GROMACS .gro file of C-alpha atoms in nm:
model
  215
    1MET     CA    1   2.405   2.086   0.368
    2THR     CA    2   2.220   1.828   0.156
    3PRO     CA    3   2.460   1.553   0.044
    4PRO     CA    4   2.502   1.519  -0.335
    5LYS     CA    5   2.291   1.255  -0.503
    6THR     CA    6   2.466   0.935  -0.597
    7ALA     CA    7   2.434   0.778  -0.940
    8SER     CA    8   2.209   0.514  -0.787
    9SER     CA    9   1.975   0.770  -0.630
   10ARG     CA   10   1.958   0.968  -0.957
   11THR     CA   11   1.869   0.649  -1.142
   12GLU     CA   12   1.592   0.568  -0.896
   13ALA     CA   13   1.462   0.924  -0.918
   14THR     CA   14   1.445   0.898  -1.298
   15ARG     CA   15   1.258   0.571  -1.277
   16ALA     CA   16   1.013   0.719  -1.026
   17ARG     CA   17   0.947   1.019  -1.253
   18LEU     CA   18   0.871   0.784  -1.543
   19LEU     CA   19   0.628   0.583  -1.331
   20GLU     CA   20   0.454   0.898  -1.210
   21ALA     CA   21   0.434   1.033  -1.565
   22ALA     CA   22   0.287   0.706  -1.691
   23ARG     CA   23   0.031   0.708  -1.411
   24ASP     CA   24  -0.089   1.059  -1.491
   25VAL     CA   25  -0.060   1.065  -1.871
   26ILE     CA   26  -0.238   0.731  -1.916
   27ARG     CA   27  -0.520   0.844  -1.686
   28ALA     CA   28  -0.555   1.159  -1.897
   29LYS     CA   29  -0.513   1.018  -2.250
   30GLY     CA   30  -0.566   0.642  -2.228
   31TYR     CA   31  -0.311   0.367  -2.289
   32ALA     CA   32  -0.317   0.348  -2.669
   33ALA     CA   33  -0.300   0.726  -2.716
   34THR     CA   34  -0.007   0.760  -2.474
   35THR     CA   35   0.330   0.732  -2.648
   36VAL     CA   36   0.674   0.677  -2.504
   37ASP     CA   37   0.753   1.033  -2.617
   38ASP     CA   38   0.455   1.163  -2.416
   39ILE     CA   39   0.579   0.987  -2.104
   40CYS     CA   40   0.937   1.107  -2.151
   41ALA     CA   41   0.819   1.465  -2.201
   42ALA     CA   42   0.604   1.454  -1.888
   43ALA     CA   43   0.888   1.300  -1.686
   44GLY     CA   44   1.150   1.537  -1.829
   45VAL     CA   45   1.379   1.256  -1.942
   46THR     CA   46   1.520   1.129  -2.270
   47LYS     CA   47   1.392   0.830  -2.462
   48GLY     CA   48   1.727   0.666  -2.392
   49ALA     CA   49   1.659   0.700  -2.020
   50PHE     CA   50   1.318   0.543  -2.072
   51PHE     CA   51   1.460   0.232  -2.241
   52HIS     CA   52   1.734   0.210  -1.980
   53HIS     CA   53   1.461   0.139  -1.724
   54PHE     CA   54   1.184  -0.025  -1.928
   55PRO     CA   55   1.214  -0.247  -2.236
   56SER     CA   56   0.863  -0.154  -2.355
   57LYS     CA   57   0.558   0.059  -2.284
   58GLU     CA   58   0.378  -0.250  -2.156
   59ARG     CA   59   0.654  -0.319  -1.903
   60LEU     CA   60   0.624   0.040  -1.785
   61GLY     CA   61   0.247  -0.009  -1.761
   62LEU     CA   62   0.289  -0.316  -1.543
   63ASP     CA   63   0.531  -0.136  -1.311
   64ALA     CA   64   0.306   0.173  -1.303
   65ILE     CA   65   0.018  -0.049  -1.187
   66GLU     CA   66   0.236  -0.182  -0.905
   67ALA     CA   67   0.344   0.171  -0.807
   68PHE     CA   68  -0.018   0.291  -0.818
   69ASN     CA   69  -0.122   0.006  -0.587
   70ASP     CA   70   0.154   0.099  -0.342
   71MET     CA   71   0.045   0.464  -0.351
   72ALA     CA   72  -0.317   0.368  -0.284
   73SER     CA   73  -0.216   0.146   0.008
   74ARG     CA   74  -0.031   0.437   0.168
   75LEU     CA   75  -0.314   0.679   0.097
   76PHE     CA   76  -0.579   0.460   0.255
   77ALA     CA   77  -0.367   0.390   0.561
   78ALA     CA   78  -0.495   0.733   0.665
   79PRO     CA   79  -0.605   0.822   1.021
   80PHE     CA   80  -0.956   0.684   0.958
   81ALA     CA   81  -0.803   0.335   0.927
   82ALA     CA   82  -0.730   0.341   1.302
   83LEU     CA   83  -1.091   0.411   1.405
   84PRO     CA   84  -1.220   0.137   1.637
   85ASP     CA   85  -1.556   0.088   1.465
   86PRO     CA   86  -1.527  -0.075   1.119
   87ARG     CA   87  -1.839   0.112   1.004
   88ASP     CA   88  -1.661   0.440   1.077
   89ARG     CA   89  -1.356   0.317   0.885
   90LEU     CA   90  -1.574   0.253   0.578
   91LEU     CA   91  -1.735   0.596   0.603
   92GLY     CA   92  -1.392   0.751   0.655
   93TYR     CA   93  -1.264   0.577   0.342
   94LEU     CA   94  -1.543   0.742   0.141
   95ASP     CA   95  -1.470   1.079   0.302
   96VAL     CA   96  -1.109   1.053   0.182
   97ARG     CA   97  -1.232   0.964  -0.166
   98ILE     CA   98  -1.455   1.272  -0.166
   99ALA     CA   99  -1.171   1.493  -0.038
  100LEU     CA  100  -0.955   1.384  -0.333
  101LEU     CA  101  -1.199   1.535  -0.584
  102ASN     CA  102  -1.052   1.885  -0.551
  103ARG     CA  103  -0.806   1.823  -0.836
  104GLU     CA  104  -0.815   1.773  -1.212
  105ILE     CA  105  -1.034   1.481  -1.317
  106PRO     CA  106  -0.757   1.245  -1.437
  107LEU     CA  107  -0.571   1.293  -1.110
  108PHE     CA  108  -0.850   1.153  -0.891
  109THR     CA  109  -0.949   0.867  -1.119
  110CYS     CA  110  -0.814   0.513  -1.100
  111LEU     CA  111  -0.526   0.405  -1.324
  112LEU     CA  112  -0.641   0.043  -1.303
  113GLY     CA  113  -0.999   0.119  -1.396
  114THR     CA  114  -0.887   0.346  -1.680
  115LEU     CA  115  -0.654   0.081  -1.820
  116VAL     CA  116  -0.875  -0.224  -1.792
  117GLN     CA  117  -1.167  -0.064  -1.976
  118GLU     CA  118  -0.939  -0.009  -2.276
  119ILE     CA  119  -0.700  -0.305  -2.283
  120HIS     CA  120  -0.895  -0.598  -2.135
  121ALA     CA  121  -0.907  -0.780  -2.469
  122THR     CA  122  -0.572  -0.673  -2.614
  123HIS     CA  123  -0.316  -0.679  -2.330
  124PRO     CA  124  -0.386  -0.976  -2.103
  125ALA     CA  125  -0.083  -0.914  -1.881
  126LEU     CA  126  -0.198  -0.559  -1.806
  127ARG     CA  127  -0.557  -0.679  -1.760
  128ASP     CA  128  -0.452  -0.945  -1.510
  129ALA     CA  129  -0.236  -0.695  -1.318
  130CYS     CA  130  -0.533  -0.455  -1.299
  131GLU     CA  131  -0.763  -0.731  -1.179
  132ALA     CA  132  -0.515  -0.839  -0.912
  133GLY     CA  133  -0.473  -0.482  -0.789
  134MET     CA  134  -0.845  -0.412  -0.775
  135ALA     CA  135  -0.914  -0.746  -0.609
  136SER     CA  136  -0.654  -0.670  -0.341
  137HIS     CA  137  -0.814  -0.331  -0.270
  138ILE     CA  138  -1.160  -0.489  -0.250
  139ALA     CA  139  -1.024  -0.756  -0.016
  140ALA     CA  140  -0.903  -0.484   0.221
  141LEU     CA  141  -1.246  -0.318   0.211
  142THR     CA  142  -1.412  -0.656   0.260
  143ARG     CA  143  -1.230  -0.709   0.589
  144ASP     CA  144  -1.382  -0.390   0.730
  145ILE     CA  145  -1.721  -0.471   0.577
  146ALA     CA  146  -1.720  -0.818   0.735
  147ALA     CA  147  -1.630  -0.669   1.073
  148ALA     CA  148  -1.902  -0.402   1.039
  149LYS     CA  149  -2.155  -0.666   0.937
  150ALA     CA  150  -2.071  -0.883   1.238
  151LEU     CA  151  -2.106  -0.583   1.469
  152HIS     CA  152  -2.402  -0.396   1.321
  153ALA     CA  153  -2.590  -0.631   1.083
  154PRO     CA  154  -2.515  -0.990   1.184
  155ASP     CA  155  -2.837  -1.130   1.034
  156ALA     CA  156  -2.802  -0.965   0.692
  157ALA     CA  157  -2.814  -1.211   0.400
  158TRP     CA  158  -2.568  -1.030   0.172
  159SER     CA  159  -2.197  -1.110   0.168
  160ALA     CA  160  -1.920  -0.872   0.267
  161GLU     CA  161  -1.739  -0.935  -0.061
  162SER     CA  162  -2.046  -0.845  -0.269
  163LEU     CA  163  -2.071  -0.511  -0.088
  164GLY     CA  164  -1.700  -0.448  -0.150
  165TYR     CA  165  -1.752  -0.498  -0.523
  166PHE     CA  166  -2.063  -0.278  -0.513
  167MET     CA  167  -1.870   0.005  -0.347
  168GLN     CA  168  -1.600  -0.012  -0.612
  169SER     CA  169  -1.858  -0.038  -0.890
  170VAL     CA  170  -2.014   0.288  -0.773
  171LEU     CA  171  -1.671   0.452  -0.760
  172GLN     CA  172  -1.547   0.332  -1.099
  173GLY     CA  173  -1.880   0.412  -1.264
  174ALA     CA  174  -1.877   0.761  -1.116
  175PHE     CA  175  -1.527   0.814  -1.258
  176ILE     CA  176  -1.657   0.730  -1.606
  177PHE     CA  177  -1.939   0.983  -1.574
  178ALA     CA  178  -1.697   1.247  -1.443
  179LYS     CA  179  -1.489   1.204  -1.758
  180ALA     CA  180  -1.797   1.212  -1.983
  181LYS     CA  181  -1.944   1.521  -1.814
  182GLN     CA  182  -1.606   1.680  -1.729
  183ASP     CA  183  -1.743   1.742  -1.382
  184ALA     CA  184  -1.636   1.593  -1.048
  185ALA     CA  185  -1.974   1.669  -0.890
  186VAL     CA  186  -2.122   1.342  -1.014
  187VAL     CA  187  -1.857   1.152  -0.816
  188ALA     CA  188  -1.920   1.350  -0.498
  189GLU     CA  189  -2.294   1.296  -0.528
  190SER     CA  190  -2.256   0.923  -0.600
  191LEU     CA  191  -2.026   0.875  -0.301
  192THR     CA  192  -2.263   1.073  -0.078
  193HIS     CA  193  -2.544   0.837  -0.179
  194LEU     CA  194  -2.312   0.544  -0.112
  195LYS     CA  195  -2.242   0.678   0.238
  196LEU     CA  196  -2.617   0.700   0.302
  197TYR     CA  197  -2.656   0.342   0.183
  198LEU     CA  198  -2.387   0.221   0.425
  199VAL     CA  199  -2.560   0.407   0.706
  200SER     CA  200  -2.885   0.229   0.612
  201LEU     CA  201  -2.703  -0.104   0.646
  202PHE     CA  202  -2.494  -0.037   0.957
  203GLY     CA  203  -2.654   0.260   1.132
  204ALA     CA  204  -2.516   0.609   1.179
  205PRO     CA  205  -2.216   0.686   1.399
  206ALA     CA  206  -2.292   0.848   1.732
  207PRO     CA  207  -2.259   1.228   1.710
  208GLU     CA  208  -1.935   1.362   1.850
  209THR     CA  209  -1.939   1.570   2.166
  210LYS     CA  210  -1.662   1.756   2.341
  211ASP     CA  211  -1.620   1.451   2.565
  212THR     CA  212  -1.600   1.201   2.279
  213PRO     CA  213  -1.258   1.032   2.295
  214ARG     CA  214  -1.060   1.037   1.971
  215PRO     CA  215  -0.849   0.747   1.847
   0.00000   0.00000   0.00000
């Protein structure tokens, strides 16, 4: 039999629902258009519960950014991250991104990218948190890019960091077009082109055979 929830676990569950609601409602409506009432309704909690956990919408936004970063870190610690060739890890990362497109548009877009486009001049604390989160994600990509460059393109003149920013620029730009067109296909096509570009830089993986060992 499942043990009854303690007051502490119920409190944490309420806070988690508010963070998840903020993540999804802000991606769908934008920061300014999202009200505390919207978030409470999506989370199924009272406004009193909201202010028990967060003194303001901005504080919730900051904590939602942190929770989104944690979620992304877990998501991209997927099986492809254990592949021995860093080129294959980069291609696997894009495959996961493409696989995520089978849901409603707001649910595959980036909370940080959505926020920073809107609030960069009005909410510096949120802007800086978005920049830090995106920079951390790019740094993780850059490590694999640097390893792939050393292995497959050691004489290339471009920097690993510049390619990391380019990859994220393609992704964030494709998200904008998906919202404008209300169609995920533009993201899939953009990421497929990005995969082809990486193959042009690093070469294609060897085709799998029945004897190919798996990680």
